Amino acid sequence: MLAAVVLTGVLLPLSGASKNVDSSGEEKFTLCLDPGHGGKDFGCIGAKTNEKTIVLRVASKVRKLVEKHLADYVNVVMTRDKDCFVTLQGRADIANKSHSDLFVSIHVNSVAKSNKRRKTIAGCQVYTLGLHKTAENLAVAKRENAAMDFEPDNKESYADFDPDSLEGDILFELTQSRRMDQSIELADAIHHNLSSTASRQQMGVRQAGFWVLWATSMPAVLVELDFICNPDSENFLASEKGCDQMAKAIYNAFSSYLNTYGPSLLGREVKARTL
Ligand SMILES: [Zn+2]
């Protein structure tokens, strides 16, 4: 059952031409931005702010930058543009039904109250779909997947998803696929830019079993910007300047990605400049 779901839901639409055409008849690249959580689901809670607020602000800033600088090439879709609850499957549906060419899920990290490093742990992590090789990666995926606990009918909707038993052969196929190569390339670029543009420490490009990455049918990454439990990091995450820098970092990484993959998808030259 799992294999069938994965084969139809994830593996088949590997790359495919973009199906989004604007009013002038020109094909556009569709970028789906997914600010995590929202509404009754606050995500991680800090001393003065929370994850759902920060990630909506950063995603909205990324959208503004893309619409300002890349409007000729890119159409932006948001899974939410206000403080509302969207199910994990709802997020994947928005990306899949809009034929998005890329899915970027934006989150903020935290560790348990009992963790001795709670006040000092800092840095960004960028995930692609895969087997969590460490307990730390598994903990992040479990917390993000826990958004499904807010959904009344979640047992039925997510019955087939067991991130602990994603079969090796499916993952092997995934890692061999172009979709996975593209996801890793974008993850690398975002990870690099969050350091160079937004001075976040680098904690690595990683893999884990996130529902939204599993259920989307295009290259997809999940970004953990920094740790809200660390007071210094929270100050940065909560600041206008911090959000501007993190948005610029994601924009810059996306620009590079678009320069590489845009021409073949759009059938024309792409000149996306970084900021
Ligand atoms: Zn989150």
mmCIF file with all atom_site columns, N, CA and C and ligand atoms in Angstrom, residues 36-37 43-44 51 106-108 143-144 224, ligand 1:
data_model
loop_
_atom_site.group_PDB
_atom_site.id
_atom_site.type_symbol
_atom_site.label_atom_id
_atom_site.label_alt_id
_atom_site.label_comp_id
_atom_site.label_asym_id
_atom_site.label_entity_id
_atom_site.label_seq_id
_atom_site.pdbx_PDB_ins_code
_atom_site.Cartn_x
_atom_site.Cartn_y
_atom_site.Cartn_z
_atom_site.occupancy
_atom_site.B_iso_or_equiv
_atom_site.pdbx_formal_charge
_atom_site.auth_seq_id
_atom_site.auth_comp_id
_atom_site.auth_asym_id
_atom_site.auth_atom_id
_atom_site.pdbx_PDB_model_num
ATOM   1  N  N  . GLY A 1 36  ? 4.868  26.953 7.666  1.00 0.00 ? 36  GLY A N  1
ATOM   2  C  CA . GLY A 1 36  ? 4.338  25.878 8.502  1.00 0.00 ? 36  GLY A CA 1
ATOM   3  C  C  . GLY A 1 36  ? 3.327  26.367 9.532  1.00 0.00 ? 36  GLY A C  1
ATOM   4  N  N  . HIS A 1 37  ? 2.504  25.382 10.006 1.00 0.00 ? 37  HIS A N  1
ATOM   5  C  CA . HIS A 1 37  ? 1.586  25.628 11.130 1.00 0.00 ? 37  HIS A CA 1
ATOM   6  C  C  . HIS A 1 37  ? 0.548  26.718 10.789 1.00 0.00 ? 37  HIS A C  1
ATOM   7  N  N  . GLY A 1 43  ? 2.980  25.862 16.282 1.00 0.00 ? 43  GLY A N  1
ATOM   8  C  CA . GLY A 1 43  ? 4.350  25.400 16.055 1.00 0.00 ? 43  GLY A CA 1
ATOM   9  C  C  . GLY A 1 43  ? 5.145  25.565 17.333 1.00 0.00 ? 43  GLY A C  1
ATOM   10 N  N  . CYS A 1 44  ? 6.444  25.840 17.203 1.00 0.00 ? 44  CYS A N  1
ATOM   11 C  CA . CYS A 1 44  ? 7.282  26.014 18.398 1.00 0.00 ? 44  CYS A CA 1
ATOM   12 C  C  . CYS A 1 44  ? 6.988  27.365 19.043 1.00 0.00 ? 44  CYS A C  1
ATOM   13 N  N  . GLU A 1 51  ? 6.429  30.112 16.234 1.00 0.00 ? 51  GLU A N  1
ATOM   14 C  CA . GLU A 1 51  ? 6.851  29.689 14.901 1.00 0.00 ? 51  GLU A CA 1
ATOM   15 C  C  . GLU A 1 51  ? 5.889  30.128 13.799 1.00 0.00 ? 51  GLU A C  1
ATOM   16 N  N  . ILE A 1 106 ? 8.649  26.231 5.204  1.00 0.00 ? 106 ILE A N  1
ATOM   17 C  CA . ILE A 1 106 ? 9.490  27.064 6.075  1.00 0.00 ? 106 ILE A CA 1
ATOM   18 C  C  . ILE A 1 106 ? 9.070  26.883 7.530  1.00 0.00 ? 106 ILE A C  1
ATOM   19 N  N  . HIS A 1 107 ? 10.047 26.564 8.374  1.00 0.00 ? 107 HIS A N  1
ATOM   20 C  CA . HIS A 1 107 ? 9.785  26.263 9.788  1.00 0.00 ? 107 HIS A CA 1
ATOM   21 C  C  . HIS A 1 107 ? 10.855 26.874 10.683 1.00 0.00 ? 107 HIS A C  1
ATOM   22 N  N  . VAL A 1 108 ? 10.549 26.804 11.994 1.00 0.00 ? 108 VAL A N  1
ATOM   23 C  CA . VAL A 1 108 ? 11.486 27.238 13.023 1.00 0.00 ? 108 VAL A CA 1
ATOM   24 C  C  . VAL A 1 108 ? 11.677 26.057 13.973 1.00 0.00 ? 108 VAL A C  1
ATOM   25 N  N  . ARG A 1 143 ? 8.195  16.229 15.258 1.00 0.00 ? 143 ARG A N  1
ATOM   26 C  CA . ARG A 1 143 ? 7.531  17.447 15.720 1.00 0.00 ? 143 ARG A CA 1
ATOM   27 C  C  . ARG A 1 143 ? 6.767  18.117 14.574 1.00 0.00 ? 143 ARG A C  1
ATOM   28 N  N  . GLU A 1 144 ? 7.376  18.174 13.387 1.00 0.00 ? 144 GLU A N  1
ATOM   29 C  CA . GLU A 1 144 ? 6.678  18.808 12.256 1.00 0.00 ? 144 GLU A CA 1
ATOM   30 C  C  . GLU A 1 144 ? 5.493  17.965 11.804 1.00 0.00 ? 144 GLU A C  1
ATOM   31 N  N  . GLU A 1 224 ? 14.486 24.655 8.354  1.00 0.00 ? 224 GLU A N  1
ATOM   32 C  CA . GLU A 1 224 ? 14.382 25.028 9.771  1.00 0.00 ? 224 GLU A CA 1
ATOM   33 C  C  . GLU A 1 224 ? 15.338 26.213 9.938  1.00 0.00 ? 224 GLU A C  1
HETATM 34 ZN ZN . ZN  B 2 .   ? 7.412  23.629 12.213 1.00 0.00 ? 1   ZN  B ZN 1
#
